[in-house]
Amino acid sequence: MFIDIQFDEDWKQDFQHRLHQEGPWASFELYQLAYQAACEQLVPSFTGLKAPEHLYHIQPYDYQLETARRVVEEMNGKAILADEVGLGKTIEAGLILKEYMIRGLVKKALILAPASLVNQWSRELNQTFSIPAVVQRKAPVWEHADVAIASLDTAKRPPHNEIIQSIDYDCLIIDEAHKLKNDQTKNAAFVRSLQKKFCLLLTATPVQNRIEELYHLITILKPGWLGTKADFKKRYESGGDVQRLIHQVMIRNRRDETPVNWTKRNVINQTVTLSEEEEHLYESLCTLAEHAALPGFSRTLLKRELASSKEAAFLTLKEMDLPAEGLNAVFKKMQACSRNSKAEALLEFVQQEDEKVLVFTEYRATQLYLQWFLKQHGIPSVPYRGGFKRGKKDWMMQLFQGKVPVMIATEAGGEGLNLQFCHRLVNYDLPWNPMRLEQRIGRLHRHGQTKDVKVLNLAAEATIEADILARLQQKIGMFENVIGRIDAILGQSEDTKEQSYGR
């Protein structure tokens, strides 16, 4: 097969005419336009930000501009943006990305975020920053789109992972970067394998349970910056000045340090006294777990589930291979136990005001039980959990905002939701990780909140939940020693009694 190729020769006649006349060779008007365009694109100095001059849809706060300036001028584009929840880390990352694109230092960029935040990132970059970012849907866009957005789960799966790993990215942005805290996970290994010149890690909770988690995040940015993990941990434990090193790669803005007029955050810990039936049931479960020599993790799980609801513990017990006699005794006590004192405390809080309430539980069975329990008292509610598709999650959100007074969420509701229309929150179940409490409260206590936020932390007395409260206080102390002060996530107990620790 032959292809007939023809060349355009119309230019020859005009060119020969100009040769004969000795010009003119160009249009002075076009030259002036080209010169003006070059001047507009010229960045005369590396200091100072040019991006704000090109943004007409937003007026960033001074602390956001200062964060972007520090990352560009002092941190060489490698930083952890660790502002408290709701202060606009996405705006800061957008400013930094825009600045580098204007300066011609970034063309190819990749943004990895939780699936629930991918569309939000797309809207922010396209509408606010005029950055043509493309969301990865079905057909791979990695090689065609200069700025691509995807969930980490999508990016690490074949065939996407091989394509991404072959690309030299100028800038990598990872939202909710605390998910990389364990360096043994596939997520962390995948991110470390990516080729990147600049890198931004966004997380309000860079340390959650152990100081090593922060070491792993910083190592993604700057391998070797903190030495070996053992050296870093030893330096921290001996009282060495680790904050100075950390703050050279991390910026954390706090609410009380910004010019924004934030509403207050009122947090109360309420210790719930169990009924006699509930106490006997809890004791029976502890005895069964000990006699069956269950592993520590399984014992802890059962105790936490029963402190939440007997429904949650029942489902787990059914799947365990336990002595029939002891198991049947526990099931009989479950049938005889007609109360849930924590649910009653939740009901009392909900009925105090005719205002919306966001409730967090750790277990799906408890979520379903609480929906049923509240309905028995004439209070409708909607669930929110990770198994829902995007459309159903949006529908639950619309119902909660418009019609339904209570939303009961599992941990899937702790990230990515903007619920400024609600100002009351109940942590029905407490997590071991204090930063998950901060993430939950941050759904309400953020830009746009006009009322003081009320937070109620429930804990069943003389159960494992008393231990959880004590552990949370210890971990908050560790966080503040390394990162700095944190807003209130635990409050004073409503009881004046000395706290009793559970089995």
PDB file of C-alpha atoms in Angstrom, residues 226-403:
ATOM      1  CA  LEU A 226      16.143  11.142  59.939  1.00  0.00           C
ATOM      2  CA  GLY A 227      18.842   8.476  59.842  1.00  0.00           C
ATOM      3  CA  THR A 228      17.831   4.904  60.591  1.00  0.00           C
ATOM      4  CA  LYS A 229      14.538   4.127  62.273  1.00  0.00           C
ATOM      5  CA  ALA A 230      16.361   2.823  65.354  1.00  0.00           C
ATOM      6  CA  ASP A 231      18.458   6.009  65.596  1.00  0.00           C
ATOM      7  CA  PHE A 232      15.381   8.214  65.258  1.00  0.00           C
ATOM      8  CA  LYS A 233      13.440   6.310  67.915  1.00  0.00           C
ATOM      9  CA  LYS A 234      16.416   6.372  70.279  1.00  0.00           C
ATOM     10  CA  ARG A 235      16.812  10.109  69.757  1.00  0.00           C
ATOM     11  CA  TYR A 236      13.126  10.684  70.518  1.00  0.00           C
ATOM     12  CA  GLU A 237      13.128   8.492  73.638  1.00  0.00           C
ATOM     13  CA  SER A 238      16.258  10.200  74.990  1.00  0.00           C
ATOM     14  CA  GLY A 239      14.656  13.628  74.681  1.00  0.00           C
ATOM     15  CA  GLY A 240      16.600  14.712  71.600  1.00  0.00           C
ATOM     16  CA  ASP A 241      15.489  17.674  69.541  1.00  0.00           C
ATOM     17  CA  VAL A 242      13.445  15.759  66.966  1.00  0.00           C
ATOM     18  CA  GLN A 243      10.922  18.583  66.591  1.00  0.00           C
ATOM     19  CA  ARG A 244      13.520  20.774  64.885  1.00  0.00           C
ATOM     20  CA  LEU A 245      14.256  18.096  62.277  1.00  0.00           C
ATOM     21  CA  ILE A 246      10.605  17.295  61.723  1.00  0.00           C
ATOM     22  CA  HIS A 247       9.525  20.916  61.276  1.00  0.00           C
ATOM     23  CA  GLN A 248      12.028  21.329  58.461  1.00  0.00           C
ATOM     24  CA  VAL A 249       9.849  19.028  56.353  1.00  0.00           C
ATOM     25  CA  MET A 250       6.429  19.553  57.958  1.00  0.00           C
ATOM     26  CA  ILE A 251       4.096  22.545  58.319  1.00  0.00           C
ATOM     27  CA  ARG A 252       1.190  22.468  60.766  1.00  0.00           C
ATOM     28  CA  ASN A 253      -1.205  25.382  61.116  1.00  0.00           C
ATOM     29  CA  ARG A 254      -3.547  25.379  64.104  1.00  0.00           C
ATOM     30  CA  ARG A 255      -6.979  26.950  64.303  1.00  0.00           C
ATOM     31  CA  ASP A 256      -6.094  29.291  67.150  1.00  0.00           C
ATOM     32  CA  GLU A 257      -3.105  30.589  65.166  1.00  0.00           C
ATOM     33  CA  THR A 258      -5.181  31.664  62.158  1.00  0.00           C
ATOM     34  CA  PRO A 259      -7.154  34.906  61.736  1.00  0.00           C
ATOM     35  CA  VAL A 260     -10.381  32.947  61.212  1.00  0.00           C
ATOM     36  CA  ASN A 261     -13.030  33.423  63.893  1.00  0.00           C
ATOM     37  CA  TRP A 262     -13.528  29.775  64.847  1.00  0.00           C
ATOM     38  CA  THR A 263     -16.435  28.566  66.926  1.00  0.00           C
ATOM     39  CA  LYS A 264     -15.668  26.752  70.176  1.00  0.00           C
ATOM     40  CA  ARG A 265     -15.301  23.033  70.637  1.00  0.00           C
ATOM     41  CA  ASN A 266     -16.879  21.594  73.784  1.00  0.00           C
ATOM     42  CA  VAL A 267     -15.960  17.980  74.568  1.00  0.00           C
ATOM     43  CA  ILE A 268     -17.397  15.850  77.369  1.00  0.00           C
ATOM     44  CA  ASN A 269     -16.481  12.292  78.394  1.00  0.00           C
ATOM     45  CA  GLN A 270     -19.490  10.497  79.843  1.00  0.00           C
ATOM     46  CA  THR A 271     -18.910   7.294  81.777  1.00  0.00           C
ATOM     47  CA  VAL A 272     -22.033   5.142  81.457  1.00  0.00           C
ATOM     48  CA  THR A 273     -23.001   2.954  84.403  1.00  0.00           C
ATOM     49  CA  LEU A 274     -24.132  -0.468  83.205  1.00  0.00           C
ATOM     50  CA  SER A 275     -27.201  -2.246  84.490  1.00  0.00           C
ATOM     51  CA  GLU A 276     -26.765  -5.349  86.656  1.00  0.00           C
ATOM     52  CA  GLU A 277     -27.724  -7.563  83.703  1.00  0.00           C
ATOM     53  CA  GLU A 278     -25.150  -5.877  81.460  1.00  0.00           C
ATOM     54  CA  GLU A 279     -22.419  -6.274  84.088  1.00  0.00           C
ATOM     55  CA  HIS A 280     -23.154  -9.999  84.462  1.00  0.00           C
ATOM     56  CA  LEU A 281     -23.129 -10.446  80.695  1.00  0.00           C
ATOM     57  CA  TYR A 282     -19.774  -8.675  80.385  1.00  0.00           C
ATOM     58  CA  GLU A 283     -18.276 -10.775  83.186  1.00  0.00           C
ATOM     59  CA  SER A 284     -19.528 -13.970  81.523  1.00  0.00           C
ATOM     60  CA  LEU A 285     -17.959 -13.019  78.228  1.00  0.00           C
ATOM     61  CA  CYS A 286     -14.611 -12.230  79.905  1.00  0.00           C
ATOM     62  CA  THR A 287     -14.695 -15.602  81.697  1.00  0.00           C
ATOM     63  CA  LEU A 288     -15.521 -17.456  78.469  1.00  0.00           C
ATOM     64  CA  ALA A 289     -12.667 -15.743  76.619  1.00  0.00           C
ATOM     65  CA  GLU A 290     -10.186 -16.633  79.383  1.00  0.00           C
ATOM     66  CA  HIS A 291     -11.256 -20.279  79.698  1.00  0.00           C
ATOM     67  CA  ALA A 292     -11.160 -20.715  75.927  1.00  0.00           C
ATOM     68  CA  ALA A 293      -7.600 -19.284  75.892  1.00  0.00           C
ATOM     69  CA  LEU A 294      -8.488 -16.934  73.051  1.00  0.00           C
ATOM     70  CA  PRO A 295      -5.656 -14.865  71.554  1.00  0.00           C
ATOM     71  CA  GLY A 296      -5.319 -11.369  72.984  1.00  0.00           C
ATOM     72  CA  PHE A 297      -6.663  -9.717  69.853  1.00  0.00           C
ATOM     73  CA  SER A 298      -9.825 -11.854  69.858  1.00  0.00           C
ATOM     74  CA  ARG A 299     -10.458 -11.168  73.553  1.00  0.00           C
ATOM     75  CA  THR A 300     -10.059  -7.439  73.039  1.00  0.00           C
ATOM     76  CA  LEU A 301     -12.355  -7.493  70.017  1.00  0.00           C
ATOM     77  CA  LEU A 302     -15.140  -9.326  71.867  1.00  0.00           C
ATOM     78  CA  LYS A 303     -14.921  -7.001  74.876  1.00  0.00           C
ATOM     79  CA  ARG A 304     -15.064  -3.916  72.677  1.00  0.00           C
ATOM     80  CA  GLU A 305     -18.000  -5.289  70.682  1.00  0.00           C
ATOM     81  CA  LEU A 306     -19.999  -6.159  73.795  1.00  0.00           C
ATOM     82  CA  ALA A 307     -19.301  -2.716  75.278  1.00  0.00           C
ATOM     83  CA  SER A 308     -20.811  -1.374  72.053  1.00  0.00           C
ATOM     84  CA  SER A 309     -23.812  -3.712  71.690  1.00  0.00           C
ATOM     85  CA  LYS A 310     -24.634  -7.346  72.313  1.00  0.00           C
ATOM     86  CA  GLU A 311     -25.621  -7.556  68.640  1.00  0.00           C
ATOM     87  CA  ALA A 312     -22.053  -6.836  67.533  1.00  0.00           C
ATOM     88  CA  ALA A 313     -20.582  -9.415  69.941  1.00  0.00           C
ATOM     89  CA  PHE A 314     -23.195 -12.023  68.988  1.00  0.00           C
ATOM     90  CA  LEU A 315     -22.206 -12.019  65.327  1.00  0.00           C
ATOM     91  CA  THR A 316     -18.538 -12.552  66.199  1.00  0.00           C
ATOM     92  CA  LEU A 317     -19.258 -15.291  68.765  1.00  0.00           C
ATOM     93  CA  LYS A 318     -21.271 -17.224  66.176  1.00  0.00           C
ATOM     94  CA  GLU A 319     -18.177 -17.493  63.970  1.00  0.00           C
ATOM     95  CA  MET A 320     -15.862 -18.679  66.767  1.00  0.00           C
ATOM     96  CA  ASP A 321     -15.112 -22.255  67.765  1.00  0.00           C
ATOM     97  CA  LEU A 322     -15.824 -21.977  71.490  1.00  0.00           C
ATOM     98  CA  PRO A 323     -16.927 -24.476  74.186  1.00  0.00           C
ATOM     99  CA  ALA A 324     -20.662 -25.033  73.724  1.00  0.00           C
ATOM    100  CA  GLU A 325     -21.492 -24.858  77.423  1.00  0.00           C
ATOM    101  CA  GLY A 326     -19.856 -21.509  78.035  1.00  0.00           C
ATOM    102  CA  LEU A 327     -21.119 -20.115  74.728  1.00  0.00           C
ATOM    103  CA  ASN A 328     -24.723 -21.104  75.441  1.00  0.00           C
ATOM    104  CA  ALA A 329     -24.498 -19.483  78.882  1.00  0.00           C
ATOM    105  CA  VAL A 330     -23.399 -16.211  77.289  1.00  0.00           C
ATOM    106  CA  PHE A 331     -26.185 -16.426  74.668  1.00  0.00           C
ATOM    107  CA  LYS A 332     -28.800 -16.941  77.400  1.00  0.00           C
ATOM    108  CA  LYS A 333     -27.575 -13.872  79.247  1.00  0.00           C
ATOM    109  CA  MET A 334     -27.719 -11.918  75.984  1.00  0.00           C
ATOM    110  CA  GLN A 335     -31.372 -12.897  75.582  1.00  0.00           C
ATOM    111  CA  ALA A 336     -32.108 -11.916  79.174  1.00  0.00           C
ATOM    112  CA  CYS A 337     -30.383  -8.536  78.857  1.00  0.00           C
ATOM    113  CA  SER A 338     -33.071  -6.081  77.775  1.00  0.00           C
ATOM    114  CA  ARG A 339     -31.166  -2.807  78.148  1.00  0.00           C
ATOM    115  CA  ASN A 340     -28.326  -1.000  76.454  1.00  0.00           C
ATOM    116  CA  SER A 341     -27.251   1.775  78.790  1.00  0.00           C
ATOM    117  CA  LYS A 342     -24.989   3.451  76.220  1.00  0.00           C
ATOM    118  CA  ALA A 343     -27.845   3.608  73.712  1.00  0.00           C
ATOM    119  CA  GLU A 344     -29.995   5.219  76.407  1.00  0.00           C
ATOM    120  CA  ALA A 345     -27.277   7.831  77.019  1.00  0.00           C
ATOM    121  CA  LEU A 346     -27.170   8.510  73.284  1.00  0.00           C
ATOM    122  CA  LEU A 347     -30.950   8.914  73.197  1.00  0.00           C
ATOM    123  CA  GLU A 348     -30.833  11.416  76.053  1.00  0.00           C
ATOM    124  CA  PHE A 349     -28.219  13.501  74.197  1.00  0.00           C
ATOM    125  CA  VAL A 350     -30.196  13.422  70.945  1.00  0.00           C
ATOM    126  CA  GLN A 351     -33.368  14.569  72.719  1.00  0.00           C
ATOM    127  CA  GLN A 352     -31.675  17.470  74.526  1.00  0.00           C
ATOM    128  CA  GLU A 353     -31.931  19.760  71.492  1.00  0.00           C
ATOM    129  CA  ASP A 354     -33.888  19.829  68.279  1.00  0.00           C
ATOM    130  CA  GLU A 355     -30.652  19.774  66.290  1.00  0.00           C
ATOM    131  CA  LYS A 356     -28.905  17.266  64.043  1.00  0.00           C
ATOM    132  CA  VAL A 357     -26.508  14.708  65.539  1.00  0.00           C
ATOM    133  CA  LEU A 358     -23.691  12.754  63.899  1.00  0.00           C
ATOM    134  CA  VAL A 359     -22.988   9.419  65.641  1.00  0.00           C
ATOM    135  CA  PHE A 360     -19.874   7.293  65.138  1.00  0.00           C
ATOM    136  CA  THR A 361     -19.750   3.577  65.883  1.00  0.00           C
ATOM    137  CA  GLU A 362     -17.060   1.017  65.157  1.00  0.00           C
ATOM    138  CA  TYR A 363     -19.412  -1.811  64.173  1.00  0.00           C
ATOM    139  CA  ARG A 364     -22.021  -2.295  61.476  1.00  0.00           C
ATOM    140  CA  ALA A 365     -24.205  -4.453  63.765  1.00  0.00           C
ATOM    141  CA  THR A 366     -24.272  -1.623  66.316  1.00  0.00           C
ATOM    142  CA  GLN A 367     -25.119   0.809  63.537  1.00  0.00           C
ATOM    143  CA  LEU A 368     -28.191  -1.248  62.603  1.00  0.00           C
ATOM    144  CA  TYR A 369     -29.157  -1.677  66.255  1.00  0.00           C
ATOM    145  CA  LEU A 370     -28.956   2.062  66.974  1.00  0.00           C
ATOM    146  CA  GLN A 371     -31.137   2.797  63.952  1.00  0.00           C
ATOM    147  CA  TRP A 372     -33.731   0.395  65.314  1.00  0.00           C
ATOM    148  CA  PHE A 373     -33.397   1.727  68.888  1.00  0.00           C
ATOM    149  CA  LEU A 374     -33.838   5.376  67.893  1.00  0.00           C
ATOM    150  CA  LYS A 375     -36.784   4.499  65.654  1.00  0.00           C
ATOM    151  CA  GLN A 376     -38.535   2.919  68.675  1.00  0.00           C
ATOM    152  CA  HIS A 377     -38.420   6.389  70.221  1.00  0.00           C
ATOM    153  CA  GLY A 378     -39.703   8.179  67.138  1.00  0.00           C
ATOM    154  CA  ILE A 379     -36.303   9.378  65.864  1.00  0.00           C
ATOM    155  CA  PRO A 380     -35.462   8.566  62.238  1.00  0.00           C
ATOM    156  CA  SER A 381     -31.839   8.144  61.179  1.00  0.00           C
ATOM    157  CA  VAL A 382     -29.728   7.282  58.152  1.00  0.00           C
ATOM    158  CA  PRO A 383     -26.642   5.041  57.998  1.00  0.00           C
ATOM    159  CA  TYR A 384     -23.329   5.873  56.359  1.00  0.00           C
ATOM    160  CA  ARG A 385     -20.702   3.201  55.793  1.00  0.00           C
ATOM    161  CA  GLY A 386     -17.909   2.197  53.474  1.00  0.00           C
ATOM    162  CA  GLY A 387     -19.871  -0.485  51.621  1.00  0.00           C
ATOM    163  CA  PHE A 388     -22.206   2.069  50.064  1.00  0.00           C
ATOM    164  CA  LYS A 389     -21.660   3.143  46.475  1.00  0.00           C
ATOM    165  CA  ARG A 390     -20.924   6.799  45.801  1.00  0.00           C
ATOM    166  CA  GLY A 391     -24.516   7.551  44.794  1.00  0.00           C
ATOM    167  CA  LYS A 392     -25.975   6.054  47.965  1.00  0.00           C
ATOM    168  CA  LYS A 393     -23.483   7.926  50.139  1.00  0.00           C
ATOM    169  CA  ASP A 394     -24.506  11.191  48.491  1.00  0.00           C
ATOM    170  CA  TRP A 395     -28.165  10.314  49.005  1.00  0.00           C
ATOM    171  CA  MET A 396     -27.597   9.622  52.727  1.00  0.00           C
ATOM    172  CA  MET A 397     -25.834  12.970  53.001  1.00  0.00           C
ATOM    173  CA  GLN A 398     -28.729  14.803  51.346  1.00  0.00           C
ATOM    174  CA  LEU A 399     -31.270  13.108  53.627  1.00  0.00           C
ATOM    175  CA  PHE A 400     -29.222  13.994  56.709  1.00  0.00           C
ATOM    176  CA  GLN A 401     -28.835  17.612  55.668  1.00  0.00           C
ATOM    177  CA  GLY A 402     -32.429  18.074  54.594  1.00  0.00           C
ATOM    178  CA  LYS A 403     -34.801  15.799  56.489  1.00  0.00           C
TER     179      LYS A 403
END
